[in-house]
Short mmCIF file of C-alpha atoms in Angstrom, two decimals:
data_model
loop_
_atom_site.label_atom_id
_atom_site.label_comp_id
_atom_site.label_asym_id
_atom_site.label_seq_id
_atom_site.Cartn_x
_atom_site.Cartn_y
_atom_site.Cartn_z
CA UNK A 1 -12.88 -10.57 10.51
CA UNK A 2 -15.41 -8.92 12.76
CA UNK A 3 -17.50 -6.50 10.01
CA UNK A 4 -17.10 -3.55 12.26
CA UNK A 5 -13.09 -3.72 11.92
CA UNK A 6 -13.53 -3.98 8.25
CA UNK A 7 -15.73 -0.79 8.19
CA UNK A 8 -13.02 0.95 10.19
CA UNK A 9 -10.29 0.46 7.72
CA UNK A 10 -8.76 3.65 7.07
CA UNK A 11 -8.20 4.67 3.19
CA UNK A 12 -5.18 6.86 4.12
CA UNK A 13 -3.37 3.59 4.77
CA UNK A 14 -3.59 2.53 1.48
CA UNK A 15 -1.90 5.72 -0.09
CA UNK A 16 1.56 5.75 -1.82
CA UNK A 17 3.38 8.30 -4.11
CA UNK A 18 2.71 7.90 -7.61
CA UNK A 19 4.55 10.19 -9.81
CA UNK A 20 2.60 10.97 -13.30
CA UNK A 21 5.57 9.92 -15.32
CA UNK A 22 5.03 6.37 -13.98
CA UNK A 23 1.41 6.16 -15.22
CA UNK A 24 1.54 4.47 -18.70
CA UNK A 25 -0.16 6.63 -21.33
CA UNK A 26 0.40 4.12 -23.98
CA UNK A 27 0.89 0.46 -23.89
CA UNK A 28 4.14 -1.38 -25.32
CA UNK A 29 3.89 -2.19 -28.85
CA UNK A 30 4.21 -5.76 -28.03
CA UNK A 31 1.68 -6.39 -25.17
CA UNK A 32 3.27 -9.09 -23.46
CA UNK A 33 6.77 -7.63 -23.65
CA UNK A 34 5.93 -5.66 -20.33
CA UNK A 35 7.35 -6.28 -17.09
CA UNK A 36 5.83 -8.87 -14.69
CA UNK A 37 6.26 -8.79 -11.22
CA UNK A 38 5.81 -12.38 -9.69
CA UNK A 39 4.83 -12.57 -5.93
CA UNK A 40 5.07 -16.51 -4.60
CA UNK A 41 3.42 -17.78 -1.86
CA UNK A 42 6.06 -17.57 0.52
CA UNK A 43 6.41 -13.63 -0.23
CA UNK A 44 9.11 -14.07 -2.62
CA UNK A 45 8.98 -11.07 -5.06
CA UNK A 46 10.78 -11.28 -8.59
CA UNK A 47 11.09 -9.47 -11.91
CA UNK A 48 10.22 -11.20 -15.24
CA UNK A 49 8.56 -10.62 -18.66
CA UNK A 50 5.03 -10.83 -18.87
CA UNK A 51 5.58 -13.45 -21.78
CA UNK A 52 7.22 -15.78 -19.24
CA UNK A 53 4.14 -16.09 -17.28
CA UNK A 54 3.43 -19.33 -19.60
CA UNK A 55 6.28 -21.17 -17.65
CA UNK A 56 5.64 -19.39 -14.43
CA UNK A 57 1.79 -20.47 -13.85
CA UNK A 58 1.58 -23.76 -11.74
CA UNK A 59 0.89 -26.82 -13.52
CA UNK A 60 -2.15 -27.34 -12.07
CA UNK A 61 -3.60 -23.82 -12.65
CA UNK A 62 -7.00 -23.11 -14.34
CA UNK A 63 -7.09 -19.34 -15.94
CA UNK A 64 -10.49 -17.60 -15.64
CA UNK A 65 -10.67 -14.57 -18.13
CA UNK A 66 -13.00 -11.82 -18.21
CA UNK A 67 -14.45 -11.89 -21.96
CA UNK A 68 -16.35 -8.26 -21.71
CA UNK A 69 -15.75 -5.78 -24.47
CA UNK A 70 -15.34 -2.31 -24.13
CA UNK A 71 -18.06 -0.43 -25.71
CA UNK A 72 -17.52 3.09 -27.74
CA UNK A 73 -19.39 4.52 -24.45
CA UNK A 74 -18.45 8.44 -24.89
CA UNK A 75 -20.83 10.31 -27.53
CA UNK A 76 -20.32 13.62 -28.42
CA UNK A 77 -23.46 16.24 -29.41
CA UNK A 78 -23.37 19.70 -30.21
CA UNK A 79 -26.06 22.23 -29.33
CA UNK A 80 -28.02 23.76 -32.40
CA UNK A 81 -26.34 26.68 -34.11
CA UNK A 82 -23.09 25.67 -33.28
CA UNK A 83 -23.36 25.93 -29.45
CA UNK A 84 -21.65 23.90 -26.71
CA UNK A 85 -20.56 20.60 -27.03
CA UNK A 86 -22.42 18.00 -24.55
CA UNK A 87 -20.31 14.87 -23.78
CA UNK A 88 -22.49 11.92 -22.93
CA UNK A 89 -20.97 8.87 -21.33
CA UNK A 90 -23.21 5.62 -21.19
CA UNK A 91 -22.79 3.87 -17.81
CA UNK A 92 -25.73 1.09 -18.01
CA UNK A 93 -28.59 0.13 -19.72
CA UNK A 94 -31.75 1.10 -18.24
CA UNK A 95 -34.58 -0.09 -20.90
CA UNK A 96 -34.09 -2.68 -21.86
CA UNK A 97 -31.88 -3.38 -18.79
CA UNK A 98 -30.38 -6.51 -20.50
CA UNK A 99 -26.82 -5.49 -22.08
CA UNK A 100 -27.50 -7.47 -25.27
CA UNK A 101 -30.94 -6.70 -25.64
CA UNK A 102 -30.30 -2.96 -25.22
CA UNK A 103 -27.71 -2.80 -27.74
CA UNK A 104 -29.25 -4.80 -30.06
CA UNK A 105 -32.47 -2.29 -30.14
CA UNK A 106 -33.75 -0.77 -33.44
CA UNK A 107 -34.97 2.77 -32.93
CA UNK A 108 -34.89 3.62 -29.25
CA UNK A 109 -33.28 2.81 -26.16
CA UNK A 110 -32.38 4.35 -22.62
CA UNK A 111 -29.01 4.52 -20.53
CA UNK A 112 -27.98 5.93 -17.26
CA UNK A 113 -25.17 8.29 -18.26
CA UNK A 114 -22.77 10.92 -17.11
CA UNK A 115 -23.43 14.24 -18.89
CA UNK A 116 -20.42 16.38 -19.54
CA UNK A 117 -21.04 20.03 -19.74
CA UNK A 118 -24.69 19.51 -18.26
CA UNK A 119 -25.73 22.85 -17.15
CA UNK A 120 -25.48 23.68 -20.93
CA UNK A 121 -28.18 21.17 -21.64
CA UNK A 122 -31.09 22.18 -19.65
CA UNK A 123 -33.76 21.03 -21.86
CA UNK A 124 -34.69 19.92 -25.44
CA UNK A 125 -33.09 17.11 -27.82
CA UNK A 126 -29.48 17.09 -28.78
CA UNK A 127 -29.18 15.61 -32.53
CA UNK A 128 -26.38 14.20 -34.63
CA UNK A 129 -26.33 12.96 -37.99
CA UNK A 130 -23.80 9.85 -38.70
CA UNK A 131 -23.06 7.87 -41.44
CA UNK A 132 -23.64 4.12 -41.15
CA UNK A 133 -22.97 1.59 -44.17
CA UNK A 134 -23.58 4.55 -46.65
CA UNK A 135 -26.73 5.71 -44.96
CA UNK A 136 -27.38 9.01 -42.98
CA UNK A 137 -29.01 8.32 -39.71
CA UNK A 138 -29.89 11.10 -37.24
CA UNK A 139 -29.35 10.35 -33.60
CA UNK A 140 -31.35 12.17 -30.97
CA UNK A 141 -30.87 12.38 -27.16
CA UNK A 142 -33.10 13.51 -24.52
CA UNK A 143 -32.73 13.61 -20.62
CA UNK A 144 -35.68 11.83 -19.10
CA UNK A 145 -34.65 11.93 -15.60
CA UNK A 146 -31.59 12.68 -13.18
CA UNK A 147 -30.34 10.17 -10.56
CA UNK A 148 -27.96 11.61 -8.13
CA UNK A 149 -24.84 12.68 -10.49
CA UNK A 150 -26.28 10.90 -13.54
CA UNK A 151 -29.12 11.19 -15.94
CA UNK A 152 -31.38 8.71 -17.73
CA UNK A 153 -30.97 9.44 -21.40
CA UNK A 154 -33.10 8.34 -24.20
CA UNK A 155 -31.74 7.83 -27.53
CA UNK A 156 -33.76 7.58 -30.78
CA UNK A 157 -32.64 7.25 -34.42
CA UNK A 158 -34.71 7.55 -37.64
CA UNK A 159 -33.80 3.69 -38.80
CA UNK A 160 -35.12 0.80 -37.61
CA UNK A 161 -32.41 -1.37 -39.43
CA UNK A 162 -29.67 0.12 -37.39
CA UNK A 163 -29.06 -0.92 -33.70
CA UNK A 164 -27.54 0.66 -30.78
CA UNK A 165 -24.76 -0.82 -31.16
CA UNK A 166 -24.19 0.61 -34.54
CA UNK A 167 -24.88 3.77 -33.59
CA UNK A 168 -22.14 3.43 -30.84
CA UNK A 169 -19.35 2.17 -33.51
CA UNK A 170 -20.38 4.86 -35.57
CA UNK A 171 -20.22 8.01 -33.30
CA UNK A 172 -18.79 6.75 -30.11
CA UNK A 173 -15.42 6.82 -28.56
CA UNK A 174 -13.56 4.30 -26.38
CA UNK A 175 -13.70 5.69 -23.01
CA UNK A 176 -10.08 5.57 -22.00
CA UNK A 177 -9.27 5.89 -18.26
CA UNK A 178 -9.54 9.82 -16.81
CA UNK A 179 -6.22 9.45 -15.09
CA UNK A 180 -4.48 9.16 -18.59
CA UNK A 181 -5.01 12.82 -19.04
CA UNK A 182 -5.21 12.56 -22.86
CA UNK A 183 -7.75 12.37 -25.64
CA UNK A 184 -8.98 8.88 -27.10
CA UNK A 185 -6.67 7.96 -30.08
CA UNK A 186 -7.56 5.62 -32.41
CA UNK A 187 -5.07 3.14 -31.41
CA UNK A 188 -7.00 3.03 -28.42
CA UNK A 189 -9.83 1.12 -30.29
CA UNK A 190 -7.75 -1.94 -30.39
CA UNK A 191 -5.23 -1.30 -27.61
CA UNK A 192 -7.93 -1.16 -25.08
CA UNK A 193 -9.59 -4.40 -25.70
CA UNK A 194 -8.52 -7.57 -25.04
CA UNK A 195 -7.56 -10.47 -27.60
CA UNK A 196 -10.36 -12.39 -26.34
CA UNK A 197 -13.05 -10.15 -25.66
CA UNK A 198 -16.45 -11.12 -26.72
CA UNK A 199 -19.58 -9.65 -25.14
CA UNK A 200 -20.13 -5.78 -25.36
CA UNK A 201 -21.00 -3.89 -22.03
CA UNK A 202 -17.78 -2.30 -20.43
CA UNK A 203 -16.98 1.09 -20.20
CA UNK A 204 -13.63 0.18 -19.06
CA UNK A 205 -11.26 -2.64 -19.86
CA UNK A 206 -10.23 -5.65 -17.60
CA UNK A 207 -6.69 -4.27 -18.01
CA UNK A 208 -4.96 -7.17 -16.82
CA UNK A 209 -6.07 -9.22 -19.77
CA UNK A 210 -4.47 -6.67 -22.15
CA UNK A 211 -0.94 -8.20 -21.80
CA UNK A 212 -2.27 -11.57 -23.35
CA UNK A 213 -1.52 -12.40 -27.25
CA UNK A 214 -2.75 -15.19 -29.11
CA UNK A 215 0.53 -16.79 -29.17
CA UNK A 216 0.98 -16.64 -25.41
CA UNK A 217 -2.42 -17.83 -24.90
CA UNK A 218 -1.51 -21.00 -26.80
CA UNK A 219 1.72 -21.39 -25.31
CA UNK A 220 -0.34 -21.64 -21.87
CA UNK A 221 -2.74 -24.18 -23.47
CA UNK A 222 0.41 -26.17 -24.81
CA UNK A 223 1.18 -26.86 -21.08
CA UNK A 224 -2.26 -28.11 -20.59
CA UNK A 225 -3.71 -25.25 -18.47
CA UNK A 226 -7.14 -24.88 -19.08
CA UNK A 227 -8.81 -21.42 -19.78
CA UNK A 228 -12.24 -20.46 -19.07
CA UNK A 229 -14.51 -17.56 -19.26
CA UNK A 230 -16.68 -15.17 -17.35
CA UNK A 231 -18.19 -12.09 -17.93
CA UNK A 232 -18.21 -8.89 -15.72
CA UNK A 233 -19.07 -5.56 -17.42
CA UNK A 234 -16.90 -3.13 -15.72
CA UNK A 235 -18.82 0.09 -15.03
CA UNK A 236 -17.17 3.51 -14.70
CA UNK A 237 -17.34 2.97 -10.57
CA UNK A 238 -14.18 1.28 -10.86
CA UNK A 239 -12.67 4.74 -11.33
CA UNK A 240 -14.51 6.03 -8.52
CA UNK A 241 -11.98 7.26 -5.62
CA UNK A 242 -12.91 6.15 -2.01
CA UNK A 243 -13.60 9.69 -0.64
CA UNK A 244 -14.52 8.69 2.81
CA UNK A 245 -12.06 8.35 5.97
CA UNK A 246 -13.06 4.95 6.22
CA UNK A 247 -14.11 2.17 3.89
CA UNK A 248 -17.36 1.62 6.06
CA UNK A 249 -18.67 4.86 4.57
CA UNK A 250 -17.82 4.16 0.92
CA UNK A 251 -20.89 3.32 -1.44
CA UNK A 252 -19.63 0.41 -3.70
CA UNK A 253 -20.71 0.28 -7.28
CA UNK A 254 -22.70 -2.54 -8.70
CA UNK A 255 -21.58 -4.55 -11.72
CA UNK A 256 -23.25 -6.91 -14.11
CA UNK A 257 -21.95 -10.53 -14.18
CA UNK A 258 -22.61 -13.60 -16.07
CA UNK A 259 -21.12 -17.06 -15.48
CA UNK A 260 -22.19 -20.36 -17.32
CA UNK A 261 -23.90 -23.23 -15.41
CA UNK A 262 -21.05 -25.42 -16.88
CA UNK A 263 -18.37 -23.67 -15.45
CA UNK A 264 -20.02 -23.40 -11.99
CA UNK A 265 -20.09 -27.28 -11.77
CA UNK A 266 -16.79 -27.42 -13.01
CA UNK A 267 -15.52 -25.15 -10.28
CA UNK A 268 -17.27 -26.93 -7.59
CA UNK A 269 -15.54 -29.99 -8.37
CA UNK A 270 -12.19 -28.98 -9.66
CA UNK A 271 -8.93 -29.75 -7.84
CA UNK A 272 -6.96 -27.04 -10.12
CA UNK A 273 -5.51 -23.92 -8.59
CA UNK A 274 -8.12 -21.14 -9.87
CA UNK A 275 -6.02 -18.13 -11.22
CA UNK A 276 -8.40 -15.00 -11.98
CA UNK A 277 -6.85 -12.65 -14.62
CA UNK A 278 -7.69 -9.46 -13.31
CA UNK A 279 -9.61 -8.28 -10.18
CA UNK A 280 -13.19 -8.24 -12.32
CA UNK A 281 -12.41 -11.94 -12.49
CA UNK A 282 -11.62 -12.20 -8.86
CA UNK A 283 -14.89 -10.01 -8.18
CA UNK A 284 -16.88 -12.22 -10.52
CA UNK A 285 -15.87 -15.62 -8.98
CA UNK A 286 -16.03 -14.84 -5.43
CA UNK A 287 -19.62 -13.05 -5.82
CA UNK A 288 -20.85 -16.34 -7.50
CA UNK A 289 -19.73 -18.38 -4.06
CA UNK A 290 -21.51 -15.83 -2.15
CA UNK A 291 -24.63 -16.08 -4.47
CA UNK A 292 -24.83 -19.64 -3.39
CA UNK A 293 -24.58 -18.65 0.21
CA UNK A 294 -27.56 -16.40 -0.03
CA UNK A 295 -29.53 -18.74 -2.07
CA UNK A 296 -29.03 -21.16 0.55
CA UNK A 297 -30.44 -18.80 3.19
CA UNK A 298 -33.33 -18.11 0.56
CA UNK A 299 -32.04 -14.17 0.58
CA UNK A 300 -31.10 -14.37 -3.01
CA UNK A 301 -32.72 -11.27 -4.99
CA UNK A 302 -30.42 -10.72 -8.05
CA UNK A 303 -27.46 -8.77 -6.34
CA UNK A 304 -24.64 -9.47 -3.89
CA UNK A 305 -24.83 -6.55 -1.25
CA UNK A 306 -21.70 -4.77 -0.63
CA UNK A 307 -21.26 -6.26 3.11
CA UNK A 308 -22.67 -9.65 2.97
CA UNK A 309 -19.27 -11.83 2.98
CA UNK A 310 -18.62 -10.18 6.64
CA UNK A 311 -22.16 -10.34 8.11
CA UNK A 312 -22.16 -12.53 11.28
CA UNK A 313 -25.02 -14.81 9.79
CA UNK A 314 -23.17 -15.90 6.62
CA UNK A 315 -23.33 -19.68 6.39
CA UNK A 316 -19.72 -20.12 5.30
CA UNK A 317 -20.62 -22.93 3.10
CA UNK A 318 -17.88 -24.89 1.52
CA UNK A 319 -17.37 -23.92 -2.35
CA UNK A 320 -18.71 -27.02 -3.46
CA UNK A 321 -21.91 -26.79 -1.50
CA UNK A 322 -22.58 -22.99 -2.34
CA UNK A 323 -21.73 -23.58 -6.21
CA UNK A 324 -24.00 -26.75 -6.20
CA UNK A 325 -26.83 -24.38 -5.03
CA UNK A 326 -26.21 -22.10 -7.68
CA UNK A 327 -26.49 -25.02 -10.23
CA UNK A 328 -29.38 -26.36 -8.80
CA UNK A 329 -31.08 -22.73 -8.76
CA UNK A 330 -30.13 -22.55 -12.58
CA UNK A 331 -31.89 -26.02 -13.19
CA UNK A 332 -35.11 -25.04 -11.14
CA UNK A 333 -35.25 -21.85 -13.51
CA UNK A 334 -34.40 -23.41 -16.76
CA UNK A 335 -31.15 -21.38 -17.41
CA UNK A 336 -27.87 -22.13 -18.65
CA UNK A 337 -26.02 -18.83 -17.38
CA UNK A 338 -26.26 -16.97 -14.14
CA UNK A 339 -26.95 -13.50 -14.55
CA UNK A 340 -26.64 -11.26 -11.66
CA UNK A 341 -25.12 -7.98 -10.08
CA UNK A 342 -22.63 -7.48 -7.63
CA UNK A 343 -21.70 -4.85 -4.96
CA UNK A 344 -19.21 -6.79 -3.16
CA UNK A 345 -16.33 -5.03 -1.85
CA UNK A 346 -13.16 -6.95 -1.13
CA UNK A 347 -10.79 -5.72 1.65
CA UNK A 348 -8.24 -6.67 4.21
CA UNK A 349 -10.11 -9.42 6.49
CA UNK A 350 -12.00 -10.58 3.51
CA UNK A 351 -11.77 -14.80 3.16
CA UNK A 352 -11.02 -15.66 -0.54
CA UNK A 353 -12.91 -18.96 -1.29
CA UNK A 354 -12.47 -19.73 -5.22
CA UNK A 355 -9.50 -17.74 -6.21
CA UNK A 356 -6.01 -19.03 -5.38
CA UNK A 357 -3.97 -16.87 -7.89
CA UNK A 358 -4.38 -13.36 -9.34
CA UNK A 359 -2.75 -11.79 -12.60
CA UNK A 360 -3.43 -7.93 -12.11
CA UNK A 361 -1.73 -4.49 -12.95
CA UNK A 362 -0.85 -1.69 -10.64
CA UNK A 363 -3.55 0.16 -8.99
CA UNK A 364 -4.16 3.60 -8.12
CA UNK A 365 -3.51 4.75 -4.46
CA UNK A 366 -6.42 4.74 -2.22
CA UNK A 367 -8.56 2.66 -4.55
CA UNK A 368 -11.01 -0.08 -3.79
CA UNK A 369 -8.65 -2.18 -6.35
CA UNK A 370 -5.72 -1.62 -4.02
CA UNK A 371 -7.77 -2.81 -1.09
CA UNK A 372 -8.41 -6.17 -3.00
CA UNK A 373 -4.95 -6.58 -3.63
CA UNK A 374 -4.23 -6.26 0.00
CA UNK A 375 -6.66 -8.36 1.30
CA UNK A 376 -5.34 -11.05 -1.56
CA UNK A 377 -1.37 -11.03 -0.10
CA UNK A 378 -2.48 -10.80 3.49
CA UNK A 379 -1.82 -7.00 3.92
CA UNK A 380 1.93 -6.94 2.14
CA UNK A 381 1.21 -4.87 -0.71
CA UNK A 382 3.46 -2.37 -0.10
CA UNK A 383 6.40 -4.80 -0.39
CA UNK A 384 5.22 -5.33 -4.07
CA UNK A 385 4.77 -1.68 -4.82
CA UNK A 386 7.90 -0.77 -3.39
CA UNK A 387 9.77 -3.37 -5.49
CA UNK A 388 7.80 -1.92 -8.53
CA UNK A 389 8.40 1.57 -7.92
CA UNK A 390 12.19 1.05 -7.39
CA UNK A 391 12.38 -1.02 -10.56
CA UNK A 392 10.62 1.33 -12.80
CA UNK A 393 7.55 -0.76 -13.46
CA UNK A 394 4.91 1.27 -15.07
CA UNK A 395 1.42 1.65 -13.50
CA UNK A 396 -2.06 1.56 -14.14
CA UNK A 397 -4.07 0.38 -17.26
CA UNK A 398 -1.51 0.56 -19.77
CA UNK A 399 1.21 -0.44 -17.26
CA UNK A 400 2.92 -3.75 -16.24
CA UNK A 401 1.34 -6.71 -14.35
CA UNK A 402 1.70 -9.06 -11.54
CA UNK A 403 1.28 -12.58 -11.12
CA UNK A 404 0.54 -13.07 -7.29
CA UNK A 405 -0.45 -15.88 -4.70
CA UNK A 406 -1.26 -15.22 -1.06
#
């Protein structure tokens, strides 16, 4: 598709009425008992229970999950003397910039953050004392700089035997989506994590994966359907609405991805149908393809640009050619895992290279996630969403799911 046509897509064409009562405020008690919409390749739509997915997946499928884990990214401090409460929402690590290194830091680290009640925090340190393993630890926060609507905040604490991950666990809250319009509850600590989450870093859950249970995963494995993992640390930008009239004016957020070399080599030669669990897995897999193309052109600098898939000089390599370029790049650098960031936007007109099936929830009106779904099903998203609305499906993060094929 001509890139100018993608730029000109109007976000108002991706609106639909979503009553507040259709937004699920909590998940079902049994995760895999929610509803499942199945859209087959021919366009047929039917209703099922999510646990049916073990039998509905084609026998030649390969599932790809995002194994990121949501961190307790929302921190609250109170100004001295019983003053205003300042909420600090950690977005992404700055120093060290590596997630694992930052979360394991002792004594100090820096994060890019949103600051609530920012006007009341003009200068000086904020402090809070928390109990960690029976020891009182004083945590301080100071604003280092401002970057647009966000701020770089330096956190420090008076114990080198305590990591920043320990700090978050002790004083942070799970950052549930803003559209739930309720405070975080204790149950969210488990409800808002997938059962296979492993790598700390997300500030939002890869919600399509919330429906899976260990018994359901075992039933899928019993059908000899392999499962593999990638990592994309979901940023707060996933909730960022498209405020411009056309998507060409929308600035897509950046997210960290990690994919193992063994998986890259497997994907390069597999004849299985790759089914991505969630839009984050889709973004990861499709980004990896474009990384190989960038490497082939000598243009790889660590991030997939927003509009690269639509550029006229794109080499349009085969999946095998592209992923072999990535594997060779890792061999040259001595790395076992591809670490990168992506700003890719997937919109109608996008050509999917790796993903052949998708498991996903029902997304907000006028969102980039809805654009992605529309791109995947050839623009027939309204049929799916009308079906779901007519049959009382539950929407958004804690809502029902879908299994869709192009």
